[in-house]
PDB file of C-alpha atoms in Angstrom:
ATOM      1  CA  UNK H   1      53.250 -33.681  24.244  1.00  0.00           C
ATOM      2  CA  UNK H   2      52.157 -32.448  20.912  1.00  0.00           C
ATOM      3  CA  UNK H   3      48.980 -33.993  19.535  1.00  0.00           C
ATOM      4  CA  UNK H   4      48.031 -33.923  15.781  1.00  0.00           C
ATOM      5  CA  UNK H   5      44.817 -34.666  14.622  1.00  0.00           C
ATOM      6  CA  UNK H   6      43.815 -34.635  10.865  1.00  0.00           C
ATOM      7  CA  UNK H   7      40.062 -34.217   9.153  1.00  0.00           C
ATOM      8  CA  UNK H   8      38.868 -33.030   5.784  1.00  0.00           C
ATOM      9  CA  UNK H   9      39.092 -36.321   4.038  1.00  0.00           C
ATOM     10  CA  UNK H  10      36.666 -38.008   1.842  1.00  0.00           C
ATOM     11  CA  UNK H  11      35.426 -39.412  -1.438  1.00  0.00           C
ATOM     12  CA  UNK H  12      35.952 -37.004  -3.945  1.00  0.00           C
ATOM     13  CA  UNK H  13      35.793 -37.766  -7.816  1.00  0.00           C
ATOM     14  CA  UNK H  14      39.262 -37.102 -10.442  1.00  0.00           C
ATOM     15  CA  UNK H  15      40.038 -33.819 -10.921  1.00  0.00           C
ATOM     16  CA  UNK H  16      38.700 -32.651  -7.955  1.00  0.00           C
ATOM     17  CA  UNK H  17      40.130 -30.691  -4.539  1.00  0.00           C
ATOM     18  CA  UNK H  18      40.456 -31.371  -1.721  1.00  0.00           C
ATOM     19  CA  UNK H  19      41.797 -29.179   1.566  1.00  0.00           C
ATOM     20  CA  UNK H  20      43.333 -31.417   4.518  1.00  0.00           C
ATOM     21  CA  UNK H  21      43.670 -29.917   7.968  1.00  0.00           C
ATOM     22  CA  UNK H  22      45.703 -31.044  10.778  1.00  0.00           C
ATOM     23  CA  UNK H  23      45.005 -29.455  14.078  1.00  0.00           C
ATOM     24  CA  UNK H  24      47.514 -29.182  16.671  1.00  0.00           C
ATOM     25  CA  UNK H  25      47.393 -28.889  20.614  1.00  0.00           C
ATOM     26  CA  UNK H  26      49.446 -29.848  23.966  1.00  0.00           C
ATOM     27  CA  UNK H  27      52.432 -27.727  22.592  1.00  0.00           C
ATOM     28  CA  UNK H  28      55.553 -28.154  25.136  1.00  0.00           C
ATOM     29  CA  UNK H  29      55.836 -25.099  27.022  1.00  0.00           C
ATOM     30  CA  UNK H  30      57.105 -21.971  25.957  1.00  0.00           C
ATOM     31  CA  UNK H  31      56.671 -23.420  22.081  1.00  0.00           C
ATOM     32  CA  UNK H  32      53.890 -22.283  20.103  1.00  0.00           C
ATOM     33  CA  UNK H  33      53.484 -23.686  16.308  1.00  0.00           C
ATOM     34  CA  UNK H  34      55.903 -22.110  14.387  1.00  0.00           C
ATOM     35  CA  UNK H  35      58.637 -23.661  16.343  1.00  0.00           C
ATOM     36  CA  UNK H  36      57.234 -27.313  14.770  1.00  0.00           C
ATOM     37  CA  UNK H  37      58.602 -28.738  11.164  1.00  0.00           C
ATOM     38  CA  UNK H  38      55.072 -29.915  10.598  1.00  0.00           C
ATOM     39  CA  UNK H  39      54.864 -32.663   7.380  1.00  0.00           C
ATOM     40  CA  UNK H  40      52.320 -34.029   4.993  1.00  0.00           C
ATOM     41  CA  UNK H  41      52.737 -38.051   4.523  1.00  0.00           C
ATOM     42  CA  UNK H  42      50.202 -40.737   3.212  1.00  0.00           C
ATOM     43  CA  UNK H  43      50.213 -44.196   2.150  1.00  0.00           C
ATOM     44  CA  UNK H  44      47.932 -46.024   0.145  1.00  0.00           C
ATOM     45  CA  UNK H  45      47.305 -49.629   0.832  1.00  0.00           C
ATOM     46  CA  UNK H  46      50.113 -52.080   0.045  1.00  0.00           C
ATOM     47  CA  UNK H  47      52.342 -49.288  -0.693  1.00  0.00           C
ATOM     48  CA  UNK H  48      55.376 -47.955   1.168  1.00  0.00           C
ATOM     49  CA  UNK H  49      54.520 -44.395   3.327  1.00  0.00           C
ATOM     50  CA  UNK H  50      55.838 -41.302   1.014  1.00  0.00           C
ATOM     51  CA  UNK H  51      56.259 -37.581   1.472  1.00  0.00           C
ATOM     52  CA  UNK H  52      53.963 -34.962   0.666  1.00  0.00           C
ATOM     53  CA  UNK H  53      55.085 -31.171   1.652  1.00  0.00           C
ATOM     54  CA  UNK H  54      56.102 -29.968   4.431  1.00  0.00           C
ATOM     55  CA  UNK H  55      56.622 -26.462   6.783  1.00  0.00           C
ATOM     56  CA  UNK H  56      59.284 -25.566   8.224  1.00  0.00           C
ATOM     57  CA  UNK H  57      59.641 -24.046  11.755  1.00  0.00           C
ATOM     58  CA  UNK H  58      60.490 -20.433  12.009  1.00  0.00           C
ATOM     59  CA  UNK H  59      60.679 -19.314   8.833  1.00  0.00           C
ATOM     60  CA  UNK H  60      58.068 -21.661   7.696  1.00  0.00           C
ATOM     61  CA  UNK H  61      59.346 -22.584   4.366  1.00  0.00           C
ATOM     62  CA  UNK H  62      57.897 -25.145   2.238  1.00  0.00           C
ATOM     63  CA  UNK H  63      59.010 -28.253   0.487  1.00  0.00           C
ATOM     64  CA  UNK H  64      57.462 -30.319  -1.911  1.00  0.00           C
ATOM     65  CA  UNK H  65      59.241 -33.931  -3.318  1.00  0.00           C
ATOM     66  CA  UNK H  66      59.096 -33.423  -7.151  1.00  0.00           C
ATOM     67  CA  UNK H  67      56.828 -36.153  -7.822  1.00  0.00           C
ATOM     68  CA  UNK H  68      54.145 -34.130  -6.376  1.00  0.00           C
ATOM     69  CA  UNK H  69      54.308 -32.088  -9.303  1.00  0.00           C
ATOM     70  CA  UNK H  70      52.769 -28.905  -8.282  1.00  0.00           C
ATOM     71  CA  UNK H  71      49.096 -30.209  -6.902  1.00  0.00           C
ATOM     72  CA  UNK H  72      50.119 -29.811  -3.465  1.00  0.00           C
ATOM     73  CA  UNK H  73      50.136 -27.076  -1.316  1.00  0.00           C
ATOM     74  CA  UNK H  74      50.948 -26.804   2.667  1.00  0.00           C
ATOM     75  CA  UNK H  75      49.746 -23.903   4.584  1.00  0.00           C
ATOM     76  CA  UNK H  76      49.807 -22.422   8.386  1.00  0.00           C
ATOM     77  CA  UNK H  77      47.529 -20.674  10.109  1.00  0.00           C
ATOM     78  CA  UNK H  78      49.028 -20.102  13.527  1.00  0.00           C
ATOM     79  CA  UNK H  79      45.944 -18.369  14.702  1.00  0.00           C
ATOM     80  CA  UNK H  80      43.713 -21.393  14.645  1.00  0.00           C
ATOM     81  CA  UNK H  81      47.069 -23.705  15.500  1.00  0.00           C
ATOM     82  CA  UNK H  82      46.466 -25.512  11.824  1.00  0.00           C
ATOM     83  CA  UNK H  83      48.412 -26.407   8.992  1.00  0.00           C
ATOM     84  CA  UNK H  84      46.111 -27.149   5.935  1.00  0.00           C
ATOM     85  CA  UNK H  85      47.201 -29.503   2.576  1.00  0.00           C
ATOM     86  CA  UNK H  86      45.606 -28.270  -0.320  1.00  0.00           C
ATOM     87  CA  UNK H  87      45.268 -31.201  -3.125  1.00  0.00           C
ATOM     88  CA  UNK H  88      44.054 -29.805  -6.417  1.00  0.00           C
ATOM     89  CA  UNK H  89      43.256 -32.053  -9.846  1.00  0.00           C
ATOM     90  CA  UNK H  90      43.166 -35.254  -7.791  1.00  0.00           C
ATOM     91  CA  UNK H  91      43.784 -38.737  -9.112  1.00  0.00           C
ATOM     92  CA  UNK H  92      42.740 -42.118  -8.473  1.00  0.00           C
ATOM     93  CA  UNK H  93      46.257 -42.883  -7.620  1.00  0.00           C
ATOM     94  CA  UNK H  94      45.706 -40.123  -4.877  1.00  0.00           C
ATOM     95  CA  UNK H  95      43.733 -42.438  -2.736  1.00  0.00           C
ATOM     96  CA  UNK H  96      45.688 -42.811   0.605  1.00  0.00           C
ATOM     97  CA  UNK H  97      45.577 -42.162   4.011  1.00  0.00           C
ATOM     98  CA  UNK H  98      47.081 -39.389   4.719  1.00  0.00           C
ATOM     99  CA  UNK H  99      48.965 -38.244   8.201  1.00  0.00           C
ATOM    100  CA  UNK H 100      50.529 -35.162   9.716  1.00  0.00           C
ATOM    101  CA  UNK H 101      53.734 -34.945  11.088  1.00  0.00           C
ATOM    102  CA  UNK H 102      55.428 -32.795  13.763  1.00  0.00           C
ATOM    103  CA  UNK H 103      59.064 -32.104  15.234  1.00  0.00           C
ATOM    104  CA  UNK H 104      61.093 -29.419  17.019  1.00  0.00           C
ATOM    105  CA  UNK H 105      63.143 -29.585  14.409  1.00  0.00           C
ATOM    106  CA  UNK H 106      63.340 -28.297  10.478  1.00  0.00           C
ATOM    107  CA  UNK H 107      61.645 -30.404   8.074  1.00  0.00           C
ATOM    108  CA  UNK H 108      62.978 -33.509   7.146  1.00  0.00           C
ATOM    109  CA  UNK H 109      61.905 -36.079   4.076  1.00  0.00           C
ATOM    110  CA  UNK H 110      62.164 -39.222   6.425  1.00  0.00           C
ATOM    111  CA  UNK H 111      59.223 -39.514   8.503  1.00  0.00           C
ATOM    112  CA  UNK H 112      60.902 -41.598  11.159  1.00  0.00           C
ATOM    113  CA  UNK H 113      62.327 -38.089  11.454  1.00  0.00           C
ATOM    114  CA  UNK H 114      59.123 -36.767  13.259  1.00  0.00           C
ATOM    115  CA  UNK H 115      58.050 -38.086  16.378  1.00  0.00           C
ATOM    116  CA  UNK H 116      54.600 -36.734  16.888  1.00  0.00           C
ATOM    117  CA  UNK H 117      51.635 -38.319  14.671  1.00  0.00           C
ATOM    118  CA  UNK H 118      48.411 -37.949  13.853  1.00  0.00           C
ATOM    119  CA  UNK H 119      45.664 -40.992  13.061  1.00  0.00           C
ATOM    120  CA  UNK H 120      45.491 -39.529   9.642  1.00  0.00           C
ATOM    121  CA  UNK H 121      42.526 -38.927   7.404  1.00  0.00           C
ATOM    122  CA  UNK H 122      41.358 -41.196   4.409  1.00  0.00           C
ATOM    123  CA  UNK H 123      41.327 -39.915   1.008  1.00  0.00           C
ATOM    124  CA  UNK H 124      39.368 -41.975  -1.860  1.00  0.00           C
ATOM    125  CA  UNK H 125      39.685 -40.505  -5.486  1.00  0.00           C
ATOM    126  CA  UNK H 126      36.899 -42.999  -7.461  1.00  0.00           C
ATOM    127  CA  UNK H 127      34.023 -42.265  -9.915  1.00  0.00           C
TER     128      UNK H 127
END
């Protein structure tokens, strides 16, 4: 049972960064990290869940949805069995909770794709 847990959230003002990490433990035997699709999702209040970036297993490639437009950046370190989310210039429209994913499986855009989920870690982007 693969458990996710996020941290590195906070209030940060516009135009600031921000580095997310999601730490994960209790992989199913014989699977270490890289054989997880592990994805970046948040949701702001009132509005519908949306995805950020992802990993991929294996190879670990990374995908981005275009309307992230560049200030996003996923990350693994399977050392410390962590994949970080880098947000640079951040906006007020940034503010969401955001939640890691993971799956046995390549990444998806759909996050009823995943079936392991973390509690997720508030991000506030205010003066």
């Amino acid at each position: 049972q693969l458990q996710l847990v996020e941290s590195g959230g906070g209030l940060v003002q516009p135009g600031g960064s921000l580095r997310l990490s999601c730490a994960a433990s209790g992989f199913t035997s014989g699977y270490t990290l890289p054989y997880y699709a592990i994805g970046w999702f948040r949701q702001a209040p009132g509005k519908e869940r949306e995805g950020v970036a992802c990993i991929s297993d294996r190879d670990g490639s990374t995908y981005y949805p275009d309307s992230m437009k560049g200030r996003f950046t996923i990350s693994r370190d399977d050392a410390k069995n962590t994949v970080y989310l880098q947000i640079d210039s951040l906006k007020p429209e940034d503010t969401a909770v955001y939640s890691c994913a993971g799956r046995l499986r390549s990444c998806s855009e759909y996050g009823w794709a995943y079936n392991y989920w973390g509690q997720g870690t508030q991000v506030t982007v205010s003066v």
